[in-house]
mmCIF file of C-alpha atoms in Angstrom:
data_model
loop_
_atom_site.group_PDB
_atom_site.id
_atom_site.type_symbol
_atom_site.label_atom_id
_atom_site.label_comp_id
_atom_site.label_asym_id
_atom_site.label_seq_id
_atom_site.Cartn_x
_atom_site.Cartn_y
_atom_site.Cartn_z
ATOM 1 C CA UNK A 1 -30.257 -12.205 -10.397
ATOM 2 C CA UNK A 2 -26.550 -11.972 -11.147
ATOM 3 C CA UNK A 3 -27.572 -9.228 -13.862
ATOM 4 C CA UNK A 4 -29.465 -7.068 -10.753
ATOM 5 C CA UNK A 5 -26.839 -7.198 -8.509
ATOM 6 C CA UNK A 6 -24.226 -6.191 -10.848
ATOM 7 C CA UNK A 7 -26.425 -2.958 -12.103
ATOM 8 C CA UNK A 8 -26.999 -2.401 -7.610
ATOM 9 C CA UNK A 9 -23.516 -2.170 -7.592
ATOM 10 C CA UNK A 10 -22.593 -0.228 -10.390
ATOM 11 C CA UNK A 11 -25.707 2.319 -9.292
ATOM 12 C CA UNK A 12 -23.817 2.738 -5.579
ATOM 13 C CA UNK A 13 -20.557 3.237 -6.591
ATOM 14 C CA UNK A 14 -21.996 6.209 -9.173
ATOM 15 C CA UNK A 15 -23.694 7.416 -6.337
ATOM 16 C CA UNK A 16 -20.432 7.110 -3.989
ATOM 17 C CA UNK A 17 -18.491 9.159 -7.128
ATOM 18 C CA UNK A 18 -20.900 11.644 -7.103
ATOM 19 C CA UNK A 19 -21.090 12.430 -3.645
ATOM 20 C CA UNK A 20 -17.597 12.887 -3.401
ATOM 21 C CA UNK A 21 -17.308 14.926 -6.437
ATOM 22 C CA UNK A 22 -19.800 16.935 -4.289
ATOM 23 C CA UNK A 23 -17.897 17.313 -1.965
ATOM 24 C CA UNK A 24 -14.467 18.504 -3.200
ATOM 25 C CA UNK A 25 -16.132 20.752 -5.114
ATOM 26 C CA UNK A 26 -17.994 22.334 -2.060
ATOM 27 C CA UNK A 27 -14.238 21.917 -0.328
ATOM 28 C CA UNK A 28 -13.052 24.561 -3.679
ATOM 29 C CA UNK A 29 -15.968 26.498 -3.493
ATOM 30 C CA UNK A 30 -17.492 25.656 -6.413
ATOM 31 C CA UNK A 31 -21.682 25.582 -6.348
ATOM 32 C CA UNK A 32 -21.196 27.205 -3.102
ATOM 33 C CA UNK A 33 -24.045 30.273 -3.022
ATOM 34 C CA UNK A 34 -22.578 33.329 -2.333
ATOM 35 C CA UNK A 35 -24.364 33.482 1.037
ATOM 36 C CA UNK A 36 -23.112 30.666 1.942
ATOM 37 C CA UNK A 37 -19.234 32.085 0.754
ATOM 38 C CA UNK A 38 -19.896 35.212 3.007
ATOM 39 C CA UNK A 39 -21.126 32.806 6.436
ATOM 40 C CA UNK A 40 -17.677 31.461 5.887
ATOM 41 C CA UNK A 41 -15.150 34.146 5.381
ATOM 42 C CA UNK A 42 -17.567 36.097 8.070
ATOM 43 C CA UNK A 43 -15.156 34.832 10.774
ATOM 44 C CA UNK A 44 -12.051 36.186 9.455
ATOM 45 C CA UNK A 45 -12.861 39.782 8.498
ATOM 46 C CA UNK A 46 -12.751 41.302 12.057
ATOM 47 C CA UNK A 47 -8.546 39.697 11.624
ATOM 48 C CA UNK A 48 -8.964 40.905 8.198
ATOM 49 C CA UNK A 49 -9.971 44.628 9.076
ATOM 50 C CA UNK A 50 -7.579 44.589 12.112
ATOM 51 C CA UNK A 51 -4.492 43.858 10.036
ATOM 52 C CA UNK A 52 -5.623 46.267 7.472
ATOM 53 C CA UNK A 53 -6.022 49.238 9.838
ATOM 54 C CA UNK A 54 -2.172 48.627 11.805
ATOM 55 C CA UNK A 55 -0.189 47.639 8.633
ATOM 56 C CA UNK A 56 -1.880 49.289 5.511
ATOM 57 C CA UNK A 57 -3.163 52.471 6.907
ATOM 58 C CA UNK A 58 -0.097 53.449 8.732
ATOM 59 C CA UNK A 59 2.181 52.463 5.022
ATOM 60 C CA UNK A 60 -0.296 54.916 3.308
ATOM 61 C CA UNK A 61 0.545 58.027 5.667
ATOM 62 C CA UNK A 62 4.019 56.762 5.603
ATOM 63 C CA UNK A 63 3.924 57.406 1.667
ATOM 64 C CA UNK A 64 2.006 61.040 2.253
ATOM 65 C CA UNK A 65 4.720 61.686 4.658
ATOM 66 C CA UNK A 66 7.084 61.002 2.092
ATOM 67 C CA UNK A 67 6.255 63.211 -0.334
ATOM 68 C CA UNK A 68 6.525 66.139 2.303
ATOM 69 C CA UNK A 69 9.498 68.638 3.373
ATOM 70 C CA UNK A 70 8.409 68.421 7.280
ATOM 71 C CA UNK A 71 11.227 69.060 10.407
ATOM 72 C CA UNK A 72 9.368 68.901 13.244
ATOM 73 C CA UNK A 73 11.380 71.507 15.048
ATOM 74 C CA UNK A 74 10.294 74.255 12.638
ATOM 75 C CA UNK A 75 6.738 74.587 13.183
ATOM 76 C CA UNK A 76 5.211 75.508 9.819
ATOM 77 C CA UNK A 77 7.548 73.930 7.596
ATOM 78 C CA UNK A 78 5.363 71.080 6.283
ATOM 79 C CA UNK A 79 4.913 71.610 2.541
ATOM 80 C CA UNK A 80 4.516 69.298 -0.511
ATOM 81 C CA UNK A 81 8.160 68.646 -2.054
ATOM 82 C CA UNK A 82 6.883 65.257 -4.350
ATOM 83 C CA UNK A 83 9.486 63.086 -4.803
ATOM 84 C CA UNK A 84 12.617 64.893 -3.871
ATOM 85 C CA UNK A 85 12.380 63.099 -0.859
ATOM 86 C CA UNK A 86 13.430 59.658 -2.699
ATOM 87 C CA UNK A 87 16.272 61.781 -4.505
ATOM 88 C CA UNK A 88 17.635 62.908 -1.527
ATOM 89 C CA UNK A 89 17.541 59.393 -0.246
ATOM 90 C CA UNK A 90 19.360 58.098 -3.613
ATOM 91 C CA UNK A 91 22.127 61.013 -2.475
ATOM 92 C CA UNK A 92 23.195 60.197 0.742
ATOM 93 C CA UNK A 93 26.011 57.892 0.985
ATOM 94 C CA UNK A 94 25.756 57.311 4.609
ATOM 95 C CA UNK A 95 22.206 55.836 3.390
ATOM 96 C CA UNK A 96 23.850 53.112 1.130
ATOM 97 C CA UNK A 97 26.853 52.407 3.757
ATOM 98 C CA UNK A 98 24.228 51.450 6.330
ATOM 99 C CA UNK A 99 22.465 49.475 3.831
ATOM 100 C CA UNK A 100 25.445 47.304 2.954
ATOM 101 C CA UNK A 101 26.053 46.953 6.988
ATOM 102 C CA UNK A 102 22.443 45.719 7.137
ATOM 103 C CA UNK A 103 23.232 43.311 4.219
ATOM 104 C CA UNK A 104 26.597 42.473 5.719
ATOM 105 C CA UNK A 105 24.756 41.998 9.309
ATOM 106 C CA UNK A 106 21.775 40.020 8.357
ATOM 107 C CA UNK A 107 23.456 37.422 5.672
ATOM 108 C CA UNK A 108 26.074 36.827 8.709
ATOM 109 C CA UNK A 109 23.725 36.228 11.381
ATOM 110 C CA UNK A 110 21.504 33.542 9.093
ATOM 111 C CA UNK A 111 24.547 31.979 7.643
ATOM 112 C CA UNK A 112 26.044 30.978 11.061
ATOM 113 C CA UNK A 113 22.941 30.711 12.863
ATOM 114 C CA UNK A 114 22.269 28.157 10.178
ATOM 115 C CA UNK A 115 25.208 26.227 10.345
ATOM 116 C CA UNK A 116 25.717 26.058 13.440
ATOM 117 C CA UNK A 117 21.547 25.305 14.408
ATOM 118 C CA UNK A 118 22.486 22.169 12.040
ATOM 119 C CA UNK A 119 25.494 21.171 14.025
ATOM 120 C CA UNK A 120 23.407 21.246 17.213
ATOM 121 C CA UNK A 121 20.463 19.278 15.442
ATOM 122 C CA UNK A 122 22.397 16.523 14.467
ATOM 123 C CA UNK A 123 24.000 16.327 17.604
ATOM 124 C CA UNK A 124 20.142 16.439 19.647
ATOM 125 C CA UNK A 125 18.841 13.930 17.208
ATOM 126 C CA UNK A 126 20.928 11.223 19.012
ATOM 127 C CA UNK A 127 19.999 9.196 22.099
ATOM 128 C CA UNK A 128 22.490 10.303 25.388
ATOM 129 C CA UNK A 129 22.464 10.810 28.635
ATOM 130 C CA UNK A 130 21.151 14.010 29.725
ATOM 131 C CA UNK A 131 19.977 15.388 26.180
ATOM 132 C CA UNK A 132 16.351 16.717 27.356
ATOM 133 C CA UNK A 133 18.329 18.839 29.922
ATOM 134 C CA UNK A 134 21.295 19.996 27.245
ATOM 135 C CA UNK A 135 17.892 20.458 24.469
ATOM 136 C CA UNK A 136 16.395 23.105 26.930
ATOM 137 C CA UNK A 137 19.657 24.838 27.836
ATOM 138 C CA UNK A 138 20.264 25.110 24.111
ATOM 139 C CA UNK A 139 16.722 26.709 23.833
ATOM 140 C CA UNK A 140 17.308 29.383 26.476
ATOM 141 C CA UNK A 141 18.679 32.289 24.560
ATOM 142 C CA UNK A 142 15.818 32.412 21.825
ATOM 143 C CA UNK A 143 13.483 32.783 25.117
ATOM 144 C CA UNK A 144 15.929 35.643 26.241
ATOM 145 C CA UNK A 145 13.945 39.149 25.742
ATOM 146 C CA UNK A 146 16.535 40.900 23.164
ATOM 147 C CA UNK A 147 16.882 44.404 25.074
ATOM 148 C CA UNK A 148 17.997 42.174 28.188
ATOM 149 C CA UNK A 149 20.572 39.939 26.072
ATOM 150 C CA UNK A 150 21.918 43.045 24.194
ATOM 151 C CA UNK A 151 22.434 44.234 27.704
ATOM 152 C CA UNK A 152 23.771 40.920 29.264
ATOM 153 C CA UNK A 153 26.426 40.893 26.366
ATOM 154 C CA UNK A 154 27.102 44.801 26.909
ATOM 155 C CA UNK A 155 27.976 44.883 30.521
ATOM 156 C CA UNK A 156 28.641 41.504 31.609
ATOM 157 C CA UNK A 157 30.292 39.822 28.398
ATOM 158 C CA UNK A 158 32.057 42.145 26.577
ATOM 159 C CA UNK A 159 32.622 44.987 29.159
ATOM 160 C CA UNK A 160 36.499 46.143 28.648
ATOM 161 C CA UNK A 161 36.870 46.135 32.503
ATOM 162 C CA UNK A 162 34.691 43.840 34.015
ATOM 163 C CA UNK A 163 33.545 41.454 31.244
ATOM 164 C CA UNK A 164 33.756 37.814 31.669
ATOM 165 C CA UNK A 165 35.424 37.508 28.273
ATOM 166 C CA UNK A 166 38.127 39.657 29.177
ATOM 167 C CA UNK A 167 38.506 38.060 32.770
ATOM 168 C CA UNK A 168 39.135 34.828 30.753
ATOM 169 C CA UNK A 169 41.409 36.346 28.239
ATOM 170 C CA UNK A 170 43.519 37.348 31.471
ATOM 171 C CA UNK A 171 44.461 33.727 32.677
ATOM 172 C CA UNK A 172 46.682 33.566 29.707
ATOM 173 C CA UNK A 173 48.114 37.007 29.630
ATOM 174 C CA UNK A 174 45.890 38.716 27.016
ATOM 175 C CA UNK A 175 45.208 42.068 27.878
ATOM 176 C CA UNK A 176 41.908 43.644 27.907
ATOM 177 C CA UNK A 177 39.987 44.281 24.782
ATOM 178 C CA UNK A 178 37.559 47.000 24.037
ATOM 179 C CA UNK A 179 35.494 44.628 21.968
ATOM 180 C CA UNK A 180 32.331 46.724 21.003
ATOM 181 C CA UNK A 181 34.652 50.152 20.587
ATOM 182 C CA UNK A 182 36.749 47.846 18.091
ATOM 183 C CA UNK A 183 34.270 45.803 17.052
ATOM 184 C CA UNK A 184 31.469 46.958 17.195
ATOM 185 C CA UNK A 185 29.402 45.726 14.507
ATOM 186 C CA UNK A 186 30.833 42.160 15.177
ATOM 187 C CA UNK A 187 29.860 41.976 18.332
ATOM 188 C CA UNK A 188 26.392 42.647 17.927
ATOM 189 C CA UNK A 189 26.532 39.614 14.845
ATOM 190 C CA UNK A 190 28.070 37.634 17.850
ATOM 191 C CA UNK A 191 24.855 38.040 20.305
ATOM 192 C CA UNK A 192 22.052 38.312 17.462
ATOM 193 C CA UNK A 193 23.760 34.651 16.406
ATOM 194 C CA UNK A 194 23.872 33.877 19.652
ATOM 195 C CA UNK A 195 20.028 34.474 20.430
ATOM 196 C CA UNK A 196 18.998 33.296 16.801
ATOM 197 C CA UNK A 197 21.518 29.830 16.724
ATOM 198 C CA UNK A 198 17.884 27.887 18.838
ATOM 199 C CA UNK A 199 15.623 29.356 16.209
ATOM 200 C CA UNK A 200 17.702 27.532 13.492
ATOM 201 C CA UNK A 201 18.360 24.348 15.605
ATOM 202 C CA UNK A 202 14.505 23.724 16.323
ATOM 203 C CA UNK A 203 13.461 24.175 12.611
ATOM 204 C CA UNK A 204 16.467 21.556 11.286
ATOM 205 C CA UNK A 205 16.003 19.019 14.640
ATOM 206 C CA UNK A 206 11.792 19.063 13.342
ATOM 207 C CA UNK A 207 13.263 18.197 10.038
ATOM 208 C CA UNK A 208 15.598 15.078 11.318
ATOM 209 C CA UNK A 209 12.723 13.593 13.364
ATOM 210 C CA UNK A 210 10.490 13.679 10.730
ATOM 211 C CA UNK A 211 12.529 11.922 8.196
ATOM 212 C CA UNK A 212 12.363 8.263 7.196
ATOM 213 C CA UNK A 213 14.439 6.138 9.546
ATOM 214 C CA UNK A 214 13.836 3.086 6.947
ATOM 215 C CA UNK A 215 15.824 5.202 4.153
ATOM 216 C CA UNK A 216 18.831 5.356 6.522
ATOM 217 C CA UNK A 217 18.769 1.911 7.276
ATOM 218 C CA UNK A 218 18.816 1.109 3.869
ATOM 219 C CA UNK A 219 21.551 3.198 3.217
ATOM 220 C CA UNK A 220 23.334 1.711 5.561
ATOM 221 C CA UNK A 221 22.577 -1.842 4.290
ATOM 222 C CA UNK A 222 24.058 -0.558 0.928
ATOM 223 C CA UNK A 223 27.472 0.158 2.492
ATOM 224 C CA UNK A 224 26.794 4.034 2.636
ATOM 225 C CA UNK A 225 28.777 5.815 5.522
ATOM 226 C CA UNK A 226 27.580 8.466 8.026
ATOM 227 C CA UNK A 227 28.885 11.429 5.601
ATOM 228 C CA UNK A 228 27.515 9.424 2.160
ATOM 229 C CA UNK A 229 24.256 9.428 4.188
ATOM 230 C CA UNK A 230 24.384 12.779 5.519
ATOM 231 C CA UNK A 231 25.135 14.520 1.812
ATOM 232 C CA UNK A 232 22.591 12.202 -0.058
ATOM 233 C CA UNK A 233 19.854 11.686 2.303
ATOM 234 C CA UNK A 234 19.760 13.856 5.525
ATOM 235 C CA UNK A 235 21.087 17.508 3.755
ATOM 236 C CA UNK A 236 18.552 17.262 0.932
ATOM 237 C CA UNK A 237 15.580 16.300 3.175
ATOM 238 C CA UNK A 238 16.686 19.629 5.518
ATOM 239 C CA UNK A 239 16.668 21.900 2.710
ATOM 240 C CA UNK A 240 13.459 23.094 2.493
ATOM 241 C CA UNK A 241 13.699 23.170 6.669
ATOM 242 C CA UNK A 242 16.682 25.484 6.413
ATOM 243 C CA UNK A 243 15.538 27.954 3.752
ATOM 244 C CA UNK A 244 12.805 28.538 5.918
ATOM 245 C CA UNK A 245 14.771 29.172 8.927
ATOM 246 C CA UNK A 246 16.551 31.643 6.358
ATOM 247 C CA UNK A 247 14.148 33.274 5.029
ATOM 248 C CA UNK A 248 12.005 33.892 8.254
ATOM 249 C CA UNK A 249 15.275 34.735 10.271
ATOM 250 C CA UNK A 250 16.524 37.374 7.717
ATOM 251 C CA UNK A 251 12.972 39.341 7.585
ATOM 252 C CA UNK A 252 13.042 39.469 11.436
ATOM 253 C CA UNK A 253 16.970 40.808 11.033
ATOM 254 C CA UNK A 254 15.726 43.540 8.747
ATOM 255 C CA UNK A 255 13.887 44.873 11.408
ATOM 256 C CA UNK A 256 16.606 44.742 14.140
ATOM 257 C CA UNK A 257 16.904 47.794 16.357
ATOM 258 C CA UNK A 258 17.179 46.636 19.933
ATOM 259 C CA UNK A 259 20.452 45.082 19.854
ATOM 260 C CA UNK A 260 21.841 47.690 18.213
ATOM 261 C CA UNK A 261 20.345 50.556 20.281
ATOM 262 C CA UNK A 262 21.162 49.136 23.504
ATOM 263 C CA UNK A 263 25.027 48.161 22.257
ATOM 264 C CA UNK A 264 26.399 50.586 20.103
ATOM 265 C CA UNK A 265 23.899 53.537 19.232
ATOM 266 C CA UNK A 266 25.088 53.016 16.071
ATOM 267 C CA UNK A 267 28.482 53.877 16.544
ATOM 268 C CA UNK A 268 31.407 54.765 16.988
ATOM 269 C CA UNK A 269 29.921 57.055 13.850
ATOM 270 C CA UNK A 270 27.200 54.898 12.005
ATOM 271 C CA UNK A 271 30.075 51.540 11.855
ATOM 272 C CA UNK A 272 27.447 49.203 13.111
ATOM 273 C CA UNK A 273 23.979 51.210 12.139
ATOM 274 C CA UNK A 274 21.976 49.565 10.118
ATOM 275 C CA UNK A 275 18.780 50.485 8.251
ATOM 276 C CA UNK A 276 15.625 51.220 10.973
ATOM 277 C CA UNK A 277 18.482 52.612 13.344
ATOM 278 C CA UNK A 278 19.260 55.160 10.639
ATOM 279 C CA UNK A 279 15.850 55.778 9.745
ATOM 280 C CA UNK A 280 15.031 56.138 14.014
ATOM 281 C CA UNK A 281 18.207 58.553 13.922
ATOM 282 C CA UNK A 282 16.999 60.693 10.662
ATOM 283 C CA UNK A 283 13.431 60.787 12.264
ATOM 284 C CA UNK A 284 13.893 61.036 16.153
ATOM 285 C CA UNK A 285 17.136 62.716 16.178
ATOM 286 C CA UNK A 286 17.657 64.796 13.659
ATOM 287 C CA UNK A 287 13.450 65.217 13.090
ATOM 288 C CA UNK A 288 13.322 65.386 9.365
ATOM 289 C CA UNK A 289 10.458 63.114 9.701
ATOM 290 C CA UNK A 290 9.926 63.666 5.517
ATOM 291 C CA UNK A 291 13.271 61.793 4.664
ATOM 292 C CA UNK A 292 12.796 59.010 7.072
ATOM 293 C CA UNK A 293 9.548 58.362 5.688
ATOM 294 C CA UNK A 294 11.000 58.352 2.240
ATOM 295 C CA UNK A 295 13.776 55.980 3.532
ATOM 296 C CA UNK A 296 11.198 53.541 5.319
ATOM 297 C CA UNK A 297 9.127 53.115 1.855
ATOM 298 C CA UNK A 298 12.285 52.454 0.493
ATOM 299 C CA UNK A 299 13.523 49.898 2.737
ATOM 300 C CA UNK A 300 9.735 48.014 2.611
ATOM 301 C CA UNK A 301 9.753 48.020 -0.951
ATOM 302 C CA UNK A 302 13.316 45.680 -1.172
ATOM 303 C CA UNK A 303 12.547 44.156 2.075
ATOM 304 C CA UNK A 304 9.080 43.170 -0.019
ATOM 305 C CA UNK A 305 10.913 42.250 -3.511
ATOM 306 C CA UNK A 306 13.193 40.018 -2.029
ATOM 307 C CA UNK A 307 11.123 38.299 0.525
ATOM 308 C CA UNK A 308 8.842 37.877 -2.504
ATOM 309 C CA UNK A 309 11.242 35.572 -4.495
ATOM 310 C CA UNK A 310 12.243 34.174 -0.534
ATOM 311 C CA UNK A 311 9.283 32.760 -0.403
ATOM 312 C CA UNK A 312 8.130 31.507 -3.565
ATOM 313 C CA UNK A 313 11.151 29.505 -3.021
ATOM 314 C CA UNK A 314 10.488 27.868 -0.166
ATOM 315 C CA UNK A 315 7.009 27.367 -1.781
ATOM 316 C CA UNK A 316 8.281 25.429 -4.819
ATOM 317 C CA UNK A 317 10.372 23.472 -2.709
ATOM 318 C CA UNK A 318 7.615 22.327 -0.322
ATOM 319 C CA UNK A 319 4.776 21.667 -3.361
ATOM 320 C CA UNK A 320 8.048 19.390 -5.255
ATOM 321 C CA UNK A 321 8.638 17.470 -2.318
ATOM 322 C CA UNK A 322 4.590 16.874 -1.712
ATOM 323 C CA UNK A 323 4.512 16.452 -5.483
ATOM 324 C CA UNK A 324 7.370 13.832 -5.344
ATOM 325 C CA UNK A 325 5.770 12.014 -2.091
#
């Protein structure tokens, strides 16, 4: 009887493996019929085609365009030049000067935007009086629409004669400033940190609430203090919460044009242009509509290398801390 009950037992928990072998294999696709593949990706290739058609298609005229001498004030001029588009691009020093002010622009912006998100994390993730209120006012300029804060810091910030900074300068007997005619590729780093600062504090505060509060305690049971903590604990738990932020912030930077256009135009000369307001100005100003496309492949390319390595960065660091878990 014993005997019968053991080989029962033995028979359902072969049956139980097998059933669940069944099943993460159907989870990885494998023994899955190819009709049944296609009912399951059916969903997603309306998403699929739709991305396809606005990214991929419009990159592929952007590369024909390229390879063309085309100014769209002389009708008739469109002829195939190959790829002295590209060497004309490698030419142009203003090119590589606007390059390192996009550089110089977006590693500024992340860095402090960083930082300073942490220092507002850390001071969210504690209990006080009044912190859902302070939490949402903190929140506010990420909601701002960026052609309407470029403009708030334009003419009611920074303007030389009416701004409030200047105003506040005044009460102890600084003169006015012409910050964005001085400064002008500061000052937009000044209200791009401003608006991205909330991006980088609600990424690190996620982060804080979702770590242990049993490894801090125990910490602090071991005689650790707040900065032992902090460096050994908190910081390396954030990392992979900040590289994010960093790596998502600075491919949105690439892209920046509003601020910019609605601050500076660029100027005075091409002091705070950076890359898509120099391709906008080669295209939609001075309508050689061959070199801007040559310039825009460029910038996708390197925008593409190193948000390649970005990413599988952040990747590693996420599958080591599940691996470590």
């Amino acid at each position: 009887m014993t005997s019968l009950t053991a080989d029962t037992q033995t028979e359902a928990t072969q049956d139980a493996v097998a059933e669940r072998v069944r099943k993460i294999k159907e989870s990885q696709g494998v023994g899955v019929s190819r009709a049944e593949g296609w009912r399951r990706r059916g969903p997603l290739l309306p998403a699929l085609i739709f991305m396809i058609a606005v990214t991929q298609v419009p990159f592929l005229f952007t590369l024909y365009y390229s390879t063309l001498s085309w100014n769209l004030v002389r009708p008739g001029s469109r002829q195939f030049v190959g790829l002295s588009n590209y060497v004309a691009v490698a030419k142009d020093s203003q090119f590589w000067r606007v390059g390192l002010n996009t550089v110089i622009l977006i590693v500024g912006v992340v860095l402090i935007s960083a930082f300073l998100g942490l220092l507002l994390a850390l001071l969210l993730d504690r209990a006080f009086l009044g912190r859902g209120v302070v939490r949402t006012l903190l929140i506010t300029p990420f909601l701002v629409t960026p052609v309407a804060a470029a403009l708030i810091w334009k003419t009611t910030i920074l303007d030389p004669t009416n701004g409030i900074l200047n105003w506040v300068l005044s009460l102890v007997g600084i003169g006015p400033v012409d910050w964005i005619g001085q400064f002008p590729l500061t000052m937009v780093m000044v209200e791009l940190i401003w608006q991205w600062t909330p991006f980088m504090m609600l990424l690190i505060l996620a982060g804080l609430q979702s770590m242990p509060r049993d490894i801090l305690e125990a910490g602090r049971v071991d005689g650790a203090g707040s900065f032992q903590l902090f460096r050994e604990l908190t910081l390396p738990h954030l990392r992979r919460f900040i590289e994010l932020g960093v790596v998502l912030g600075a491919v949105y930077l690439v892209n920046t044009f509003d601020a910019i256009y609605m601050m500076t135009q660029g100027g005075p000369g091409i002091a705070s242009a950076n890359l898509p307001f120099y391709i906008y100005q080669r295209a939609f100003l001075g309508f050689d509509m061959g070199q801007a496309a040559a310039m825009g492949v460029v910038v996708v390319i390197f925008t593409m290398i190193i948000a390649s390595f970005a990413l599988r960065l952040i990747f590693k660091s996420f599958s080591g801390k599940e691996e470590a878990a």
